Short mmCIF file of N, CA and C in Angstrom, two decimals:
data_model
loop_
_atom_site.label_atom_id
_atom_site.label_comp_id
_atom_site.label_asym_id
_atom_site.label_seq_id
_atom_site.Cartn_x
_atom_site.Cartn_y
_atom_site.Cartn_z
N GLN A 412 -70.90 122.01 -16.39
CA GLN A 412 -71.03 122.26 -17.87
C GLN A 412 -71.66 123.84 -17.91
N VAL A 413 -70.84 124.17 -19.11
CA VAL A 413 -71.43 125.76 -19.41
C VAL A 413 -70.91 125.12 -21.12
N HIS A 414 -71.96 125.70 -21.84
CA HIS A 414 -72.07 125.61 -23.05
C HIS A 414 -72.59 127.26 -23.81
N PHE A 415 -71.42 127.33 -24.91
CA PHE A 415 -71.96 128.48 -25.58
C PHE A 415 -72.56 128.32 -26.78
N VAL A 416 -73.21 128.84 -27.38
CA VAL A 416 -73.80 129.20 -28.49
C VAL A 416 -73.48 130.38 -29.30
N GLU A 417 -72.35 130.58 -30.44
CA GLU A 417 -72.49 132.11 -30.96
C GLU A 417 -73.08 131.78 -32.55
N SER A 418 -73.69 132.90 -32.32
CA SER A 418 -74.04 132.98 -34.24
C SER A 418 -73.98 134.48 -34.58
N GLY A 419 -74.18 134.71 -36.10
CA GLY A 419 -73.98 135.91 -36.38
C GLY A 419 -73.10 136.33 -37.34
N GLY A 420 -72.17 135.89 -37.30
CA GLY A 420 -70.83 135.90 -37.91
C GLY A 420 -71.13 135.61 -39.56
N GLY A 421 -69.97 136.39 -40.27
CA GLY A 421 -70.04 136.19 -42.05
C GLY A 421 -69.25 136.88 -42.68
N LEU A 422 -69.91 137.18 -43.75
CA LEU A 422 -69.29 138.16 -44.97
C LEU A 422 -69.96 139.21 -45.12
N VAL A 423 -69.17 140.44 -44.90
CA VAL A 423 -69.98 141.93 -44.86
C VAL A 423 -69.31 142.69 -45.64
N GLN A 424 -69.99 143.78 -46.40
CA GLN A 424 -68.95 144.36 -47.29
C GLN A 424 -68.42 145.44 -46.50
N PRO A 425 -67.42 146.38 -46.46
CA PRO A 425 -67.21 147.23 -45.56
C PRO A 425 -67.89 148.65 -45.53
N GLY A 426 -68.55 148.75 -44.61
CA GLY A 426 -69.53 149.81 -44.29
C GLY A 426 -70.84 149.27 -44.11
N GLY A 427 -71.05 147.77 -43.72
CA GLY A 427 -72.07 147.13 -43.54
C GLY A 427 -72.21 146.89 -42.12
N SER A 428 -73.00 146.05 -41.81
CA SER A 428 -73.31 145.50 -40.07
C SER A 428 -73.46 144.05 -39.76
N LEU A 429 -73.38 143.81 -38.77
CA LEU A 429 -73.48 142.42 -38.43
C LEU A 429 -73.78 142.31 -37.29
N ARG A 430 -74.75 141.57 -36.53
CA ARG A 430 -75.65 141.22 -35.20
C ARG A 430 -74.98 139.91 -34.76
N LEU A 431 -74.15 139.96 -33.49
CA LEU A 431 -73.58 138.79 -32.96
C LEU A 431 -74.44 138.37 -32.01
N SER A 432 -74.49 137.25 -31.67
CA SER A 432 -75.28 136.81 -30.28
C SER A 432 -74.43 135.54 -29.49
N CYS A 433 -74.55 135.48 -28.45
CA CYS A 433 -73.77 134.61 -27.93
C CYS A 433 -74.79 134.10 -26.83
N ALA A 434 -75.05 132.72 -26.38
CA ALA A 434 -75.97 132.42 -25.58
C ALA A 434 -75.57 131.12 -24.89
N ALA A 435 -75.47 131.53 -23.80
CA ALA A 435 -74.57 130.47 -22.55
C ALA A 435 -75.73 129.80 -21.64
N SER A 436 -75.90 128.37 -21.61
CA SER A 436 -76.65 127.23 -21.26
C SER A 436 -75.85 126.59 -20.20
N GLY A 437 -76.29 126.10 -19.41
CA GLY A 437 -75.56 124.90 -18.46
C GLY A 437 -76.20 124.94 -16.90
N SER A 438 -75.20 124.58 -16.31
CA SER A 438 -74.94 124.75 -14.86
C SER A 438 -74.32 126.24 -14.40
N ILE A 439 -75.48 127.22 -14.53
CA ILE A 439 -75.17 128.59 -14.30
C ILE A 439 -76.08 129.07 -12.93
N PHE A 440 -75.52 129.96 -11.92
CA PHE A 440 -75.90 130.50 -10.84
C PHE A 440 -76.51 131.68 -11.24
N ARG A 441 -75.11 132.40 -11.70
CA ARG A 441 -74.97 134.08 -12.44
C ARG A 441 -74.07 134.18 -13.09
N ILE A 442 -74.13 134.82 -14.00
CA ILE A 442 -73.28 135.74 -14.79
C ILE A 442 -73.05 137.04 -14.82
N SER A 443 -71.73 137.57 -14.19
CA SER A 443 -71.42 138.49 -14.09
C SER A 443 -71.00 139.23 -15.24
N THR A 444 -69.86 139.63 -15.56
CA THR A 444 -69.50 140.44 -16.85
C THR A 444 -69.51 139.44 -18.23
N MET A 445 -70.04 140.17 -19.38
CA MET A 445 -70.44 139.22 -20.53
C MET A 445 -69.51 140.13 -21.74
N GLY A 446 -68.66 139.59 -22.52
CA GLY A 446 -68.06 140.62 -23.45
C GLY A 446 -67.57 139.57 -24.71
N TRP A 447 -67.12 140.35 -25.37
CA TRP A 447 -66.78 140.55 -27.04
C TRP A 447 -65.15 140.29 -27.23
N TYR A 448 -64.47 139.71 -27.42
CA TYR A 448 -63.17 139.86 -28.16
C TYR A 448 -62.98 139.59 -29.38
N ARG A 449 -62.05 139.66 -30.18
CA ARG A 449 -61.44 139.13 -31.36
C ARG A 449 -60.38 138.89 -31.63
N GLN A 450 -59.81 138.32 -32.68
CA GLN A 450 -58.24 137.81 -32.68
C GLN A 450 -58.10 137.59 -34.03
N THR A 451 -57.14 137.95 -34.40
CA THR A 451 -56.74 138.06 -35.90
C THR A 451 -55.23 136.44 -35.98
N PRO A 452 -55.07 136.04 -37.06
CA PRO A 452 -53.85 134.90 -36.73
C PRO A 452 -52.28 135.43 -36.32
N GLY A 453 -52.08 135.22 -35.42
CA GLY A 453 -50.55 135.46 -34.97
C GLY A 453 -50.65 136.73 -33.91
N LYS A 454 -51.63 136.99 -33.21
CA LYS A 454 -52.13 138.08 -32.63
C LYS A 454 -52.77 137.93 -31.55
N GLN A 455 -52.53 138.74 -30.23
CA GLN A 455 -53.47 138.59 -29.18
C GLN A 455 -54.68 138.69 -29.25
N ARG A 456 -55.62 138.31 -28.41
CA ARG A 456 -57.31 138.04 -28.25
C ARG A 456 -57.47 139.94 -27.79
N ASP A 457 -57.96 140.44 -28.46
CA ASP A 457 -58.07 141.81 -27.59
C ASP A 457 -59.60 141.88 -27.40
N LEU A 458 -59.89 142.95 -26.59
CA LEU A 458 -61.29 143.14 -25.88
C LEU A 458 -62.07 144.14 -26.80
N VAL A 459 -63.25 143.83 -27.38
CA VAL A 459 -64.22 144.64 -28.25
C VAL A 459 -65.09 145.56 -27.01
N ALA A 460 -65.58 144.55 -26.40
CA ALA A 460 -66.62 145.45 -25.75
C ALA A 460 -67.16 144.29 -24.53
N ALA A 461 -67.44 144.82 -23.39
CA ALA A 461 -67.68 144.45 -22.35
C ALA A 461 -68.90 144.85 -21.52
N ILE A 462 -69.92 143.82 -20.89
CA ILE A 462 -70.97 144.55 -20.30
C ILE A 462 -71.46 143.88 -18.75
N THR A 463 -71.36 144.80 -17.90
CA THR A 463 -71.81 144.05 -16.65
C THR A 463 -73.17 143.41 -16.20
N ILE A 464 -73.57 142.79 -15.30
CA ILE A 464 -74.77 142.77 -15.24
C ILE A 464 -75.58 143.54 -14.82
N GLY A 465 -75.07 144.75 -14.58
CA GLY A 465 -76.23 146.09 -14.31
C GLY A 465 -75.99 146.92 -15.39
N GLY A 466 -75.38 146.45 -16.42
CA GLY A 466 -76.10 147.07 -17.82
C GLY A 466 -74.37 148.12 -17.85
N SER A 467 -73.25 148.13 -17.13
CA SER A 467 -72.10 149.20 -17.23
C SER A 467 -71.36 148.46 -18.65
N THR A 468 -71.07 149.51 -19.34
CA THR A 468 -70.36 149.04 -20.81
C THR A 468 -68.76 149.53 -20.78
N ASN A 469 -68.25 148.88 -21.51
CA ASN A 469 -66.79 149.41 -21.88
C ASN A 469 -66.19 148.52 -23.51
N TYR A 470 -65.89 150.03 -24.30
CA TYR A 470 -65.64 149.45 -25.36
C TYR A 470 -64.16 150.07 -25.47
N ALA A 471 -63.64 149.32 -26.43
CA ALA A 471 -62.20 149.66 -27.41
C ALA A 471 -62.49 150.84 -27.98
N ASP A 472 -61.60 151.65 -27.79
CA ASP A 472 -61.64 152.88 -28.46
C ASP A 472 -62.09 152.79 -29.99
N SER A 473 -61.64 152.07 -30.59
CA SER A 473 -61.67 151.92 -31.98
C SER A 473 -62.81 151.64 -32.45
N VAL A 474 -63.94 151.09 -31.53
CA VAL A 474 -65.12 150.92 -31.85
C VAL A 474 -66.27 151.63 -31.42
N LYS A 475 -65.86 152.70 -30.52
CA LYS A 475 -66.81 153.30 -30.00
C LYS A 475 -67.31 154.29 -30.90
N GLY A 476 -68.94 154.30 -30.56
CA GLY A 476 -69.65 154.92 -31.46
C GLY A 476 -70.24 154.11 -32.57
N ARG A 477 -69.60 152.74 -32.65
CA ARG A 477 -69.70 151.85 -34.19
C ARG A 477 -70.82 151.06 -33.44
N PHE A 478 -70.14 150.22 -32.60
CA PHE A 478 -70.46 148.69 -31.81
C PHE A 478 -71.44 149.28 -30.63
N THR A 479 -72.45 148.42 -30.56
CA THR A 479 -73.25 148.33 -29.08
C THR A 479 -73.40 147.21 -28.78
N ILE A 480 -72.75 147.04 -27.35
CA ILE A 480 -72.86 145.51 -26.60
C ILE A 480 -74.66 145.55 -26.06
N SER A 481 -75.29 144.63 -25.39
CA SER A 481 -76.32 144.42 -24.93
C SER A 481 -76.40 143.23 -24.54
N ARG A 482 -77.46 142.91 -23.69
CA ARG A 482 -77.40 141.62 -22.77
C ARG A 482 -78.89 141.24 -22.32
N ASP A 483 -79.45 140.01 -22.47
CA ASP A 483 -80.75 139.71 -21.92
C ASP A 483 -80.24 138.79 -20.84
N ASN A 484 -80.88 139.15 -19.39
CA ASN A 484 -80.18 138.57 -18.75
C ASN A 484 -80.98 137.29 -18.35
N ALA A 485 -82.03 137.35 -18.93
CA ALA A 485 -83.20 136.38 -18.79
C ALA A 485 -82.70 135.11 -19.30
N LYS A 486 -81.99 135.44 -20.50
CA LYS A 486 -81.78 134.46 -21.82
C LYS A 486 -80.12 134.10 -21.51
N ASN A 487 -79.58 134.49 -20.38
CA ASN A 487 -78.21 134.40 -20.70
C ASN A 487 -77.45 134.33 -21.81
N THR A 488 -77.87 135.48 -22.80
CA THR A 488 -77.32 135.99 -23.71
C THR A 488 -76.76 137.22 -24.07
N VAL A 489 -75.79 137.65 -24.86
CA VAL A 489 -74.83 138.96 -25.18
C VAL A 489 -75.25 139.19 -26.60
N TYR A 490 -74.87 140.04 -26.94
CA TYR A 490 -75.35 140.62 -28.20
C TYR A 490 -74.06 141.32 -28.57
N LEU A 491 -73.64 141.88 -29.78
CA LEU A 491 -72.99 142.71 -30.23
C LEU A 491 -73.30 143.36 -31.73
N GLN A 492 -74.00 144.53 -31.63
CA GLN A 492 -74.37 145.05 -33.09
C GLN A 492 -72.97 145.92 -33.64
N MET A 493 -72.83 145.36 -34.66
CA MET A 493 -71.58 146.20 -35.07
C MET A 493 -71.80 147.13 -36.50
N ASN A 494 -71.63 148.40 -36.74
CA ASN A 494 -71.94 148.77 -37.81
C ASN A 494 -71.03 149.60 -38.35
N ARG A 495 -70.82 149.54 -39.82
CA ARG A 495 -69.68 150.57 -40.28
C ARG A 495 -68.22 149.95 -40.09
N LEU A 496 -68.71 148.85 -40.75
CA LEU A 496 -67.31 147.91 -40.33
C LEU A 496 -66.51 148.00 -41.25
N LYS A 497 -64.99 147.93 -40.86
CA LYS A 497 -63.82 147.99 -41.54
C LYS A 497 -63.06 146.88 -42.00
N PRO A 498 -62.24 146.94 -43.05
CA PRO A 498 -61.36 145.57 -42.92
C PRO A 498 -60.59 145.00 -42.23
N GLU A 499 -60.16 146.00 -41.50
CA GLU A 499 -59.24 145.44 -40.66
C GLU A 499 -60.01 144.70 -39.50
N GLU A 500 -61.02 144.88 -39.39
CA GLU A 500 -62.03 144.32 -38.47
C GLU A 500 -62.26 142.64 -38.77
N THR A 501 -61.57 142.33 -39.81
CA THR A 501 -62.08 140.91 -40.27
C THR A 501 -61.12 139.87 -39.15
N ALA A 502 -61.73 139.34 -38.49
CA ALA A 502 -61.32 138.46 -37.26
C ALA A 502 -62.40 137.11 -36.61
N VAL A 503 -61.64 136.68 -35.88
CA VAL A 503 -62.47 135.63 -35.09
C VAL A 503 -62.55 136.45 -34.11
N TYR A 504 -64.42 136.38 -33.70
CA TYR A 504 -64.88 137.20 -32.52
C TYR A 504 -65.51 136.16 -31.56
N TYR A 505 -65.04 136.20 -30.14
CA TYR A 505 -65.26 135.23 -29.41
C TYR A 505 -65.98 136.13 -28.20
N CYS A 506 -67.02 135.09 -27.86
CA CYS A 506 -67.62 135.84 -26.53
C CYS A 506 -67.31 135.17 -25.28
N ASN A 507 -67.05 135.77 -24.08
CA ASN A 507 -67.22 135.44 -22.71
C ASN A 507 -67.61 135.76 -21.52
N ALA A 508 -67.95 135.23 -20.45
CA ALA A 508 -68.65 135.50 -19.42
C ALA A 508 -67.94 134.89 -18.13
N ASP A 509 -68.02 135.81 -17.33
CA ASP A 509 -67.68 135.36 -15.54
C ASP A 509 -69.24 134.62 -15.43
N ILE A 510 -68.76 133.15 -14.85
CA ILE A 510 -69.87 132.61 -14.39
C ILE A 510 -69.58 131.74 -13.18
N THR A 511 -70.54 132.01 -12.23
CA THR A 511 -70.70 131.58 -10.90
C THR A 511 -71.71 130.18 -11.12
N GLN A 512 -71.02 129.28 -10.89
CA GLN A 512 -71.80 127.90 -11.34
C GLN A 512 -72.59 127.74 -10.22
N ARG A 513 -72.44 127.50 -9.11
CA ARG A 513 -73.05 127.37 -7.68
C ARG A 513 -73.29 128.52 -6.46
N VAL A 514 -73.69 128.74 -5.69
CA VAL A 514 -74.02 129.70 -4.57
C VAL A 514 -72.61 129.36 -3.92
N LEU A 515 -72.06 130.78 -3.26
CA LEU A 515 -70.81 130.70 -2.52
C LEU A 515 -69.88 130.15 -3.10
N THR A 516 -69.70 129.89 -4.73
CA THR A 516 -68.62 129.82 -5.00
C THR A 516 -67.78 130.68 -6.00
N LYS A 517 -66.83 130.81 -6.59
CA LYS A 517 -65.86 132.00 -7.32
C LYS A 517 -66.25 131.67 -8.72
N PRO A 518 -66.46 132.80 -9.68
CA PRO A 518 -67.15 132.80 -10.82
C PRO A 518 -65.65 132.30 -11.42
N ARG A 519 -65.78 131.96 -12.59
CA ARG A 519 -64.80 130.97 -13.72
C ARG A 519 -65.09 132.49 -14.83
N THR A 520 -64.01 132.15 -15.76
CA THR A 520 -64.32 132.65 -17.06
C THR A 520 -64.54 131.57 -17.96
N TYR A 521 -65.40 131.93 -18.66
CA TYR A 521 -65.60 130.94 -19.88
C TYR A 521 -65.64 131.75 -21.40
N TRP A 522 -65.07 130.95 -22.72
CA TRP A 522 -65.11 131.40 -23.63
C TRP A 522 -66.31 130.56 -24.77
N GLY A 523 -66.65 131.40 -25.76
CA GLY A 523 -67.31 130.28 -26.70
C GLY A 523 -66.45 129.97 -27.80
N GLN A 524 -66.77 129.33 -28.43
CA GLN A 524 -65.84 128.67 -29.70
C GLN A 524 -65.14 129.77 -30.96
N GLY A 525 -66.18 131.11 -30.84
CA GLY A 525 -65.49 132.15 -31.87
C GLY A 525 -66.36 132.02 -33.08
N THR A 526 -66.64 132.90 -33.72
CA THR A 526 -67.32 132.97 -34.80
C THR A 526 -66.53 133.90 -35.96
N GLN A 527 -66.48 133.47 -37.30
CA GLN A 527 -65.45 134.58 -37.90
C GLN A 527 -66.63 135.39 -38.72
N VAL A 528 -65.85 136.58 -38.76
CA VAL A 528 -66.22 137.98 -39.32
C VAL A 528 -65.57 138.28 -40.53
N THR A 529 -65.55 138.49 -41.74
CA THR A 529 -64.86 138.97 -42.63
C THR A 529 -65.45 140.18 -43.19
N VAL A 530 -64.77 141.44 -43.40
CA VAL A 530 -65.40 142.34 -43.83
C VAL A 530 -64.39 142.47 -45.20
N SER A 531 -64.88 142.50 -46.19
CA SER A 531 -64.39 142.35 -47.45
C SER A 531 -65.28 142.71 -48.71
N SER A 532 -65.26 143.61 -49.82
CA SER A 532 -65.99 143.48 -50.99
C SER A 532 -65.46 142.83 -51.80
#
């Protein structure tokens, strides 16, 4: 079993900042890529940012220069620092991770439960 604890969501004014965190625990041998996605009602879940175990990052064009993804491999935790937030970025933010639970097995993708981010004045 793998469990996620997401935190850091909430209400913020336009132009403000939030920092999301997502900690994975349970039966984990290795976590390769970790990422953040967001979803609004009736729309698909879109990638916001991702980071490999080696620290290589990938961002959606709309967040480049404003969001920063990072991770602490010792804590199996991924973070998303979000600056200069915009109202249209109101969404449920989900973390995910590609996790290998036992040696010589294939990784699976796991999802957190989601945390609401609301950008509004």
